[in-house]
PDB file of C-alpha atoms in Angstrom:
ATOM      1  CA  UNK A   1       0.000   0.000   0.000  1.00  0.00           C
ATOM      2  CA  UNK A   2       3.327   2.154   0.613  1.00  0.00           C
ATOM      3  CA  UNK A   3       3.211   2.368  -3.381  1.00  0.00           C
ATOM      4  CA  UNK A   4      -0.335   3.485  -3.709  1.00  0.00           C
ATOM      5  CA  UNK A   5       0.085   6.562  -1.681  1.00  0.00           C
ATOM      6  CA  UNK A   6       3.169   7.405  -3.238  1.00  0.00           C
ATOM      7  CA  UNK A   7       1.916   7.332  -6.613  1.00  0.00           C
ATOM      8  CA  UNK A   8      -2.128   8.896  -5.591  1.00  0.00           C
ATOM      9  CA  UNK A   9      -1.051  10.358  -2.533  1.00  0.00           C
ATOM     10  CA  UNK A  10      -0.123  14.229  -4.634  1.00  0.00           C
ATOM     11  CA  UNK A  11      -2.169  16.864  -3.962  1.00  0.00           C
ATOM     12  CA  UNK A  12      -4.096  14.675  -0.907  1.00  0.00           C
ATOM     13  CA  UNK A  13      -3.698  17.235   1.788  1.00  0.00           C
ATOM     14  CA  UNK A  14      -5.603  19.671  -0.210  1.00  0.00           C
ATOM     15  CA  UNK A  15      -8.817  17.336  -0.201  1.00  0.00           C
ATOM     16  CA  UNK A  16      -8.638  16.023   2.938  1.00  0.00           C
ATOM     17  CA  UNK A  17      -8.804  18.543   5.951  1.00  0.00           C
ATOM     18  CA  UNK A  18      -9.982  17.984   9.513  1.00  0.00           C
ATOM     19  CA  UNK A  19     -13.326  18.217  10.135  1.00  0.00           C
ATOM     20  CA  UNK A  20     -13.651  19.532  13.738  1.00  0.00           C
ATOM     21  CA  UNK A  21     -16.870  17.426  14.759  1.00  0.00           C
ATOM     22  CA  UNK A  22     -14.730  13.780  14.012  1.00  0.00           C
ATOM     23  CA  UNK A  23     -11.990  15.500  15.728  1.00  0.00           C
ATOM     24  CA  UNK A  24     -14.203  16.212  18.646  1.00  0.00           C
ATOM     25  CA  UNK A  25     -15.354  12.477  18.703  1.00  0.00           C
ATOM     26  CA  UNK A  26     -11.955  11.494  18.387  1.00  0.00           C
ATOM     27  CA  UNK A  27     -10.283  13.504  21.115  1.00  0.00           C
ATOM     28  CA  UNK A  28     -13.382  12.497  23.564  1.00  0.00           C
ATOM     29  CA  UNK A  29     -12.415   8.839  22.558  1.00  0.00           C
ATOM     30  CA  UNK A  30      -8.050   9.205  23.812  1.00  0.00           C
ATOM     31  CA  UNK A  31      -9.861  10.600  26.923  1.00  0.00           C
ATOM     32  CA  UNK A  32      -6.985  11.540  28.748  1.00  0.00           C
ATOM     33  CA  UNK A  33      -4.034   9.554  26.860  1.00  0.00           C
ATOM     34  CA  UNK A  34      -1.140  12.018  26.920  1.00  0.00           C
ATOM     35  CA  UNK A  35       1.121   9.547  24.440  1.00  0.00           C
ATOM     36  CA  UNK A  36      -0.527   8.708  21.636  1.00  0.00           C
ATOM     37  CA  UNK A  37       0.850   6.625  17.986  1.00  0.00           C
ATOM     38  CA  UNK A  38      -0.708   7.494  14.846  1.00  0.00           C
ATOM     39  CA  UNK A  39      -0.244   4.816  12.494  1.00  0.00           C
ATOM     40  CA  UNK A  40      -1.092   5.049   8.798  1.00  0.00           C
ATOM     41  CA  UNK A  41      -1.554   8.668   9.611  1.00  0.00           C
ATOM     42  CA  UNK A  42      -1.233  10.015   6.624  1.00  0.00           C
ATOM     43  CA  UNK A  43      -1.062  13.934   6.200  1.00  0.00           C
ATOM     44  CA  UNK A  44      -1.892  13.753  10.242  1.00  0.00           C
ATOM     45  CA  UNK A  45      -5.248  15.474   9.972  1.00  0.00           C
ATOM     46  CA  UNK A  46      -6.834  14.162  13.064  1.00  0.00           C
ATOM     47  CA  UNK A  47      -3.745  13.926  15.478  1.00  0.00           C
ATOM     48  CA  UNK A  48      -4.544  15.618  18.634  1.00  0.00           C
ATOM     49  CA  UNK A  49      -2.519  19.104  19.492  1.00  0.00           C
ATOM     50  CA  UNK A  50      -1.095  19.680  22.648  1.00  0.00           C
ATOM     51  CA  UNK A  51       0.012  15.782  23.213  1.00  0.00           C
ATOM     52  CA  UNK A  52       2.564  13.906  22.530  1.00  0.00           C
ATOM     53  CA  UNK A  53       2.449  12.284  19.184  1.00  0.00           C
ATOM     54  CA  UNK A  54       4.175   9.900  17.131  1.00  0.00           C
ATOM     55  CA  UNK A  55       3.385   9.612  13.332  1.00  0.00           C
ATOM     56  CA  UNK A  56       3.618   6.022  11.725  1.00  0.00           C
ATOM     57  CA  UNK A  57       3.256   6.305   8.008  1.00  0.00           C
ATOM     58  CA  UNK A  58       4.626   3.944   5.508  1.00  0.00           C
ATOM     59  CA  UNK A  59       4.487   6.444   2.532  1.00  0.00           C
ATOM     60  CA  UNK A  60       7.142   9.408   1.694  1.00  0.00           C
ATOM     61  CA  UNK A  61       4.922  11.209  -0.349  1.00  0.00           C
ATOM     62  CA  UNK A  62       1.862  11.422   2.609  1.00  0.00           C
ATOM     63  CA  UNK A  63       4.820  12.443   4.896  1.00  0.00           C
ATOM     64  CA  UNK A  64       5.984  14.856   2.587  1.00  0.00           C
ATOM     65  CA  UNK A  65       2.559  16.596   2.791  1.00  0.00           C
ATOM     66  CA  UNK A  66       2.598  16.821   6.332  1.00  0.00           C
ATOM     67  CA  UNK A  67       2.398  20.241   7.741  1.00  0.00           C
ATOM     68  CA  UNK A  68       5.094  22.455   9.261  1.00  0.00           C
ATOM     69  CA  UNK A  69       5.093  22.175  13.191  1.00  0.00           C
ATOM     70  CA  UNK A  70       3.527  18.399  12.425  1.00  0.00           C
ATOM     71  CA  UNK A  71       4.047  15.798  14.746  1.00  0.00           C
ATOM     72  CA  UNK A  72       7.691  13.630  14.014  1.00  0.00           C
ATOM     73  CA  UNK A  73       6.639  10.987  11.475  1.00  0.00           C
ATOM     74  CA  UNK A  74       8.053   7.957  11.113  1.00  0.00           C
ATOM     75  CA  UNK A  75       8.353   5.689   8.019  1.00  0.00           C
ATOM     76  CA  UNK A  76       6.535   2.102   9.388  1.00  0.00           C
ATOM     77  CA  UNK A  77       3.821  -0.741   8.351  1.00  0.00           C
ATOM     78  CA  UNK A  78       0.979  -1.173  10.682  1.00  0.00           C
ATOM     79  CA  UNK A  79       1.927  -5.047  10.848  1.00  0.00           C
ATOM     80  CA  UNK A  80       5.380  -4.053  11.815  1.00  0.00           C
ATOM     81  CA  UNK A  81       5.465  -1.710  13.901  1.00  0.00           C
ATOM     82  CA  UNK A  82       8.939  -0.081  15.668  1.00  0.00           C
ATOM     83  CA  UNK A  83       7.840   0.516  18.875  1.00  0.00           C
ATOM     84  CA  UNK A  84       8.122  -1.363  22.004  1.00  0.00           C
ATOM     85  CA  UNK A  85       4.957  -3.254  24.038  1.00  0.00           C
ATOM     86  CA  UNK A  86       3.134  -0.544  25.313  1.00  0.00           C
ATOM     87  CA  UNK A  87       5.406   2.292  24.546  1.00  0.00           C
ATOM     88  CA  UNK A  88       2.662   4.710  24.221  1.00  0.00           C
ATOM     89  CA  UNK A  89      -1.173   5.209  26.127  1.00  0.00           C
ATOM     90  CA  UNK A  90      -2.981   5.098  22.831  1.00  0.00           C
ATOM     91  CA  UNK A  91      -2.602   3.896  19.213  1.00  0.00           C
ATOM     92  CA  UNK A  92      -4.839   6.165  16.973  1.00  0.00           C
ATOM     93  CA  UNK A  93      -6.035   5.106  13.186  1.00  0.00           C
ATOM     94  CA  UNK A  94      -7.877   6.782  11.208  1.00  0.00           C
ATOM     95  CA  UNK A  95      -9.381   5.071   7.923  1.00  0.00           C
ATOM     96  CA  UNK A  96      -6.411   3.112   7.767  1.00  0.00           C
ATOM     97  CA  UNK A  97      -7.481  -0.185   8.245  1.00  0.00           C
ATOM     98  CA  UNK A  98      -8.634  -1.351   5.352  1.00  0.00           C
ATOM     99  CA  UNK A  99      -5.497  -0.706   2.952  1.00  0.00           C
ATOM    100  CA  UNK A 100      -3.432  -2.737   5.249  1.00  0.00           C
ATOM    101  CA  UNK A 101      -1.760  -5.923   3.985  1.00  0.00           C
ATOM    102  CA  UNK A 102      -2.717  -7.762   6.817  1.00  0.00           C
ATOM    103  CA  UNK A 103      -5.528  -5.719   8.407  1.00  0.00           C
ATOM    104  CA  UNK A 104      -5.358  -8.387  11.597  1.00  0.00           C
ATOM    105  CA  UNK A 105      -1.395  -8.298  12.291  1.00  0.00           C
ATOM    106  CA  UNK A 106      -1.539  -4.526  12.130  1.00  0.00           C
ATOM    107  CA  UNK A 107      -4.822  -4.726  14.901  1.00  0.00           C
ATOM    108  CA  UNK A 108      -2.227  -6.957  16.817  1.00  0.00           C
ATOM    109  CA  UNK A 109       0.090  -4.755  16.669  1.00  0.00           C
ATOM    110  CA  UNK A 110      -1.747  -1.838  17.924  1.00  0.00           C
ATOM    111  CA  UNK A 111      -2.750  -3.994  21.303  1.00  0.00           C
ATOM    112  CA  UNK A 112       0.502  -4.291  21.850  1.00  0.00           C
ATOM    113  CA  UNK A 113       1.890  -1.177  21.559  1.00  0.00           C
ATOM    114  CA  UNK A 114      -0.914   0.411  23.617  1.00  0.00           C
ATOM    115  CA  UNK A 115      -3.337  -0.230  26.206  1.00  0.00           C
ATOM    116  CA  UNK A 116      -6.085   1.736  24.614  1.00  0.00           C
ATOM    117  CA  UNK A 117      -6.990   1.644  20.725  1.00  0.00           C
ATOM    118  CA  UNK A 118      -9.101   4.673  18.902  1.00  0.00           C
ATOM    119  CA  UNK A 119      -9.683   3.200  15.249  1.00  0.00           C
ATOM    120  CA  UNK A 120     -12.347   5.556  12.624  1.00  0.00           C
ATOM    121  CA  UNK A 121     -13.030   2.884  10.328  1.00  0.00           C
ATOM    122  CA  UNK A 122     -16.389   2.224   7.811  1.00  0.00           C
ATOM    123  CA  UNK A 123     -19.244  -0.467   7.344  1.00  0.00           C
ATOM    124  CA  UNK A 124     -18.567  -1.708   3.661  1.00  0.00           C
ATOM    125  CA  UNK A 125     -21.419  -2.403   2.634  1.00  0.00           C
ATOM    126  CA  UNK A 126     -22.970   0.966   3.637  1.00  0.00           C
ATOM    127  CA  UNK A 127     -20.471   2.295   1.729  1.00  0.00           C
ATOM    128  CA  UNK A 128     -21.135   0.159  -1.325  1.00  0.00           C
ATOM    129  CA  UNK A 129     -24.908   1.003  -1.203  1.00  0.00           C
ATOM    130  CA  UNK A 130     -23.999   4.834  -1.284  1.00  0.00           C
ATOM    131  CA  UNK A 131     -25.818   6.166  -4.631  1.00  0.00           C
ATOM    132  CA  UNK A 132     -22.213   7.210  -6.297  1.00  0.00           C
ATOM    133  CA  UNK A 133     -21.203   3.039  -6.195  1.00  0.00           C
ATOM    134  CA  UNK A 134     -24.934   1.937  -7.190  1.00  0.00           C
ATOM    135  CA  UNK A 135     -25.632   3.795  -9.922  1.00  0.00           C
ATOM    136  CA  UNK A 136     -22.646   4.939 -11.119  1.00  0.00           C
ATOM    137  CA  UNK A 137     -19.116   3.552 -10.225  1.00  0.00           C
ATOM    138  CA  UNK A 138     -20.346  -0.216  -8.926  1.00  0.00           C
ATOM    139  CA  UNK A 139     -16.905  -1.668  -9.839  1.00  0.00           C
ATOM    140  CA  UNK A 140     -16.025   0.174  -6.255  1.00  0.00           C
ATOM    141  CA  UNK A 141     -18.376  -2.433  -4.670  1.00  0.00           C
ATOM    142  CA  UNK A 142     -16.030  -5.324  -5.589  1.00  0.00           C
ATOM    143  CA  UNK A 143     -13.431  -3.040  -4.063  1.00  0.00           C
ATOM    144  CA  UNK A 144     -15.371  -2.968  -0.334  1.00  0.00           C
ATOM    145  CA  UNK A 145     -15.893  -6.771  -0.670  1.00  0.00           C
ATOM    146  CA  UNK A 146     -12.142  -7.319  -0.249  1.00  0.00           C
ATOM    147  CA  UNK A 147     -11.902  -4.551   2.996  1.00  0.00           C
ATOM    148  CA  UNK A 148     -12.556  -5.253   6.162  1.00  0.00           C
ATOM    149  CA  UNK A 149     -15.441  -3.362   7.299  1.00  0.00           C
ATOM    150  CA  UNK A 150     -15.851  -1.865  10.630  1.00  0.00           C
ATOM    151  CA  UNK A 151     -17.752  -4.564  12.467  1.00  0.00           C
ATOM    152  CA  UNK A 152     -14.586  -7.154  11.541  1.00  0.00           C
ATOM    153  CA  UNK A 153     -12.468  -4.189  13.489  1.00  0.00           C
ATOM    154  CA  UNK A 154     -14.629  -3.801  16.530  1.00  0.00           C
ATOM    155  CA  UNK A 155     -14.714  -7.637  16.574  1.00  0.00           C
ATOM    156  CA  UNK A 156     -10.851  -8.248  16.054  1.00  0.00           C
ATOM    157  CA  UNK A 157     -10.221  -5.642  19.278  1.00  0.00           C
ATOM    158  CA  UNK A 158     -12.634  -6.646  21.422  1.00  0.00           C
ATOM    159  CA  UNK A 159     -14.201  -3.374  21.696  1.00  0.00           C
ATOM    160  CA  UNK A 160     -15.551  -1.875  24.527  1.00  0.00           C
ATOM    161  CA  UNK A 161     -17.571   0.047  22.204  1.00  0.00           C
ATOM    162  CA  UNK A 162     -18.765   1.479  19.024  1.00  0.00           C
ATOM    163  CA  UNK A 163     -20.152   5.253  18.205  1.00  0.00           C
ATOM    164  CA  UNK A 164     -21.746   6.051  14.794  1.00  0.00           C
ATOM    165  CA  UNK A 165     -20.212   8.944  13.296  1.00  0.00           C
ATOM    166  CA  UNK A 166     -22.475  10.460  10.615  1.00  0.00           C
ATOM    167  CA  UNK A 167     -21.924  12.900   7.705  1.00  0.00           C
ATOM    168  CA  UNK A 168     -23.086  16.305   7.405  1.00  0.00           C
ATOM    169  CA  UNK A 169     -24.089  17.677   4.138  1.00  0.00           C
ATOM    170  CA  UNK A 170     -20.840  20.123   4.814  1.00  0.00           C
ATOM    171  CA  UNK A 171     -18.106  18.249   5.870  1.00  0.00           C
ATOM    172  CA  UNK A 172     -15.226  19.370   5.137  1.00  0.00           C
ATOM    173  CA  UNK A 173     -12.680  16.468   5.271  1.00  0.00           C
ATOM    174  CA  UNK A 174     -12.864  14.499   1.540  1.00  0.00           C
ATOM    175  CA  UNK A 175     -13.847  11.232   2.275  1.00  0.00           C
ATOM    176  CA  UNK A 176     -15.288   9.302  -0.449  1.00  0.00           C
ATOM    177  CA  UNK A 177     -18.975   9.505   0.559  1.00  0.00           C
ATOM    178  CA  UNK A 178     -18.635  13.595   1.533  1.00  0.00           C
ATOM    179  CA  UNK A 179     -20.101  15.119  -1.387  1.00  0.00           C
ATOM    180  CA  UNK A 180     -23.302  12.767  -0.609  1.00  0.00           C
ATOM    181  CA  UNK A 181     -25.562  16.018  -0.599  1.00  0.00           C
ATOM    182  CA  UNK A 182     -23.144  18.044  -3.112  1.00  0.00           C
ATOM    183  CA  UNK A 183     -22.978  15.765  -6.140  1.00  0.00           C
ATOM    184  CA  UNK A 184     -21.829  18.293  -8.827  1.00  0.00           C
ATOM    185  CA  UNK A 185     -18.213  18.042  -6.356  1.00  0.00           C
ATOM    186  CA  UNK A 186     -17.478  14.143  -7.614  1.00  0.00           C
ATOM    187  CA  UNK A 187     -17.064  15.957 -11.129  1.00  0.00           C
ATOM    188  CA  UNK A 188     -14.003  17.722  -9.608  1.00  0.00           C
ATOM    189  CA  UNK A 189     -10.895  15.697 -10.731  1.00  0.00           C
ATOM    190  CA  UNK A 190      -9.328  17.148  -7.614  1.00  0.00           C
ATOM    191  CA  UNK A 191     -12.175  15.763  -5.229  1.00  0.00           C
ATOM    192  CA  UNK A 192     -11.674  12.218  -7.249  1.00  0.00           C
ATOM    193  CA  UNK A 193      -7.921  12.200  -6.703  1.00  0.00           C
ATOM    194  CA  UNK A 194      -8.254  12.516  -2.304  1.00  0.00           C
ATOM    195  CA  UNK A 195     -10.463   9.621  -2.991  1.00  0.00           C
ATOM    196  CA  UNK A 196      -8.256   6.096  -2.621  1.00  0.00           C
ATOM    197  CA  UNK A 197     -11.978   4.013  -3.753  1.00  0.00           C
ATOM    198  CA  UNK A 198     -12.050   5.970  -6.924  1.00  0.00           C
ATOM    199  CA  UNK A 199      -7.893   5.845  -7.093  1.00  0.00           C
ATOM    200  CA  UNK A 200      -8.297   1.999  -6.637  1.00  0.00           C
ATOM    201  CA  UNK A 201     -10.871   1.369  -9.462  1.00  0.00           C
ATOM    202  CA  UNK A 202     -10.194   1.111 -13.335  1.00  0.00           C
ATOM    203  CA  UNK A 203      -9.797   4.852 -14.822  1.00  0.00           C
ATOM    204  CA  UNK A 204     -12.172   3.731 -17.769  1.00  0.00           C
ATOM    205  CA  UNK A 205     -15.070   2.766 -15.279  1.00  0.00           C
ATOM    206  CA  UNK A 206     -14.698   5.985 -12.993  1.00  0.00           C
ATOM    207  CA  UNK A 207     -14.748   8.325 -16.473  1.00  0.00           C
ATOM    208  CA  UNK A 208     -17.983   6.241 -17.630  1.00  0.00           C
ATOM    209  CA  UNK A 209     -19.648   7.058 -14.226  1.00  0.00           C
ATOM    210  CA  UNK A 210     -19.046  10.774 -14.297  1.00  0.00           C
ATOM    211  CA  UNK A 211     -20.508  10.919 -17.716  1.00  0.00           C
ATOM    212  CA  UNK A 212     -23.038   9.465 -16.192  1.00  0.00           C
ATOM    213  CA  UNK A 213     -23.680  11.631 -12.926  1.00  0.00           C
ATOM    214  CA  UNK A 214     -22.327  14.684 -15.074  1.00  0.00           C
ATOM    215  CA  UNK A 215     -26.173  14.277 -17.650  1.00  0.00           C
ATOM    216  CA  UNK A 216     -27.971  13.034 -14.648  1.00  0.00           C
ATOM    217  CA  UNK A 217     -27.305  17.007 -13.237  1.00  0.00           C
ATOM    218  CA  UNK A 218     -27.558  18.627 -16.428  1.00  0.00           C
ATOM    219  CA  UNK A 219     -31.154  16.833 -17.152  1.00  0.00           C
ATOM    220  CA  UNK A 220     -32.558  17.330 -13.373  1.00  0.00           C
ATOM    221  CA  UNK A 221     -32.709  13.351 -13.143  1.00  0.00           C
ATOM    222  CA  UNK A 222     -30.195  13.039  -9.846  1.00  0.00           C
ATOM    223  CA  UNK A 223     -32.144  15.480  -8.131  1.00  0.00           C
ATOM    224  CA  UNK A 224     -35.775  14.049  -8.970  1.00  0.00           C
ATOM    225  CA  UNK A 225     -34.175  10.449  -8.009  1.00  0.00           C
ATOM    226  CA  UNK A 226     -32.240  11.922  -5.321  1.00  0.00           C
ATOM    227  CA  UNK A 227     -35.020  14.635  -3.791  1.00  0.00           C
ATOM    228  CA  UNK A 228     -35.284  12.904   0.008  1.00  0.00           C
ATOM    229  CA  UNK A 229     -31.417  13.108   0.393  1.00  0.00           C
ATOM    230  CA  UNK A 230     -31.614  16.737  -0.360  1.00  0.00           C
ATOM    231  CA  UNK A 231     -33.850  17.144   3.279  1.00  0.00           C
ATOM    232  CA  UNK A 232     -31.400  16.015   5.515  1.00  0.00           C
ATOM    233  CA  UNK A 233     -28.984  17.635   7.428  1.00  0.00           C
ATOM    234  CA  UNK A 234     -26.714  14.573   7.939  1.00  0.00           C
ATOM    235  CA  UNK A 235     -26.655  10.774   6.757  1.00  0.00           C
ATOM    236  CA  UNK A 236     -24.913   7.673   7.865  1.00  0.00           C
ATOM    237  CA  UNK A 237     -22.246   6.665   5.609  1.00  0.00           C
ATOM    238  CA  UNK A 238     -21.465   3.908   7.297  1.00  0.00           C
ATOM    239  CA  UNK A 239     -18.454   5.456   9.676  1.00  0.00           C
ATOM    240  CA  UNK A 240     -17.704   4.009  13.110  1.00  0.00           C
ATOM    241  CA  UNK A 241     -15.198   5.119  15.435  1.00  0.00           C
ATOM    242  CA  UNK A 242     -13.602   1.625  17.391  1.00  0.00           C
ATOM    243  CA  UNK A 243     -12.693   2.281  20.867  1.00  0.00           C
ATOM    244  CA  UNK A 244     -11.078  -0.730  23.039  1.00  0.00           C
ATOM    245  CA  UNK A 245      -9.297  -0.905  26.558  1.00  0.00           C
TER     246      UNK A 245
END
């Protein structure tokens, strides 16, 4: 997965920015862990400031894109991970998971490294019945077959418990299903790229879709098919946030 990021991973800090009401969720969940590992974190949007934090990300190019003042990152795989049992009070992922090798070592690995685990992860098929897959990109479904989805997670770590975490129509972080309410954004090749589903799926059936979605807006169809979406405030995309020990 290293090479993934590296090669899609351009330009991702620009589409995906923290959303304060995760982070809220998120800090509440560390409670009052003052140590705290990061893995796969990425471009470190939901680290928690004011603790101390170790980054654990196995691609350049994410680290790259890390901010100044950023936490110290260090190049590592989830299943392998350089830190001693229990080194730290908390191991953090966030929508990790499911693009590691071995998405049950690297859970192993965060038990041992930590007495308490926060992991933001997604119910596949929630996300494969999201309108974008089902009626226009549903190559992505064959995709969320192969992930582990967030009940697997909560399963693997024992968790003490599980808090839905749903999306409102103005989030501001880019996750795949974001642009639920907003779906002239998915025509964006910039929204696309911070997208690893649509990264992940043949170029030729993504194009095809947006064709697709692209007439749907111009003829009024997505928004006659789509009408009770446009009502709510927030919908569940499927996100949980994991918290054991």
């Amino acid at each position: 997965m290293t090479e993934l990021y590296d090669e899609i991973g351009t330009g991702y800090s620009l589409g995906r920015r923290t959303d304060p009401r995760w982070m809220a969720e998120i800090l509440a969940a560390l409670g009052t862990a003052g140590s705290i590992a990061d893995v796969g974190a990425g471009t470190g949007s939901y680290e928690p400031p004011g603790r101390t934090v170790l980054a654990l990300e196995p691609s350049s190019e994410m680290i790259r894109q890390r901010p100044p003042g950023a936490s110290p990152a260090v190049r590592a795989v989830a299943e392998a991970l350089p830190l001693r049992d229990n080194a730290v009070e908390a191991a953090l992922a966030v929508l990790t998971v499911h693009h590691w090798t071995d998405w049950r070592a690297g859970l192993a690995e965060l038990r041992r490294i930590a007495p308490r685990r926060v992991v933001l992860a997604y119910d596949t098929r929630r996300h494969s019945e999201f309108w974008f897959v089902r009626e226009y990109v549903p190559e992505i479904a064959e995709l969320e077959r192969t992930r582990p989805s967030a009940d697997d997670i909560a399963h693997e770590l024992g968790a003490d418990r599980v808090t839905v975490l749903p999306l409102p129509w103005d989030f501001t972080d880019g996750v795949f299903p974001a642009h639920w309410r907003r779906p002239a954004a998915y025509l964006d090749p910039g929204v696309r790229r911070a997208c690893s589903a649509l990264a992940q799926t043949a170029p030729a059936s993504v194009e095809r879709g947006i064709g697709r979605l692209r007439e749907d807006l111009r003829s009024g169809r997505w928004h006659d098919t789509h009408r009770d979406l446009l009502e709510l405030d927030e919908w569940d995309a499927g996100f949980r946030l994991v918290v054991s020990g």
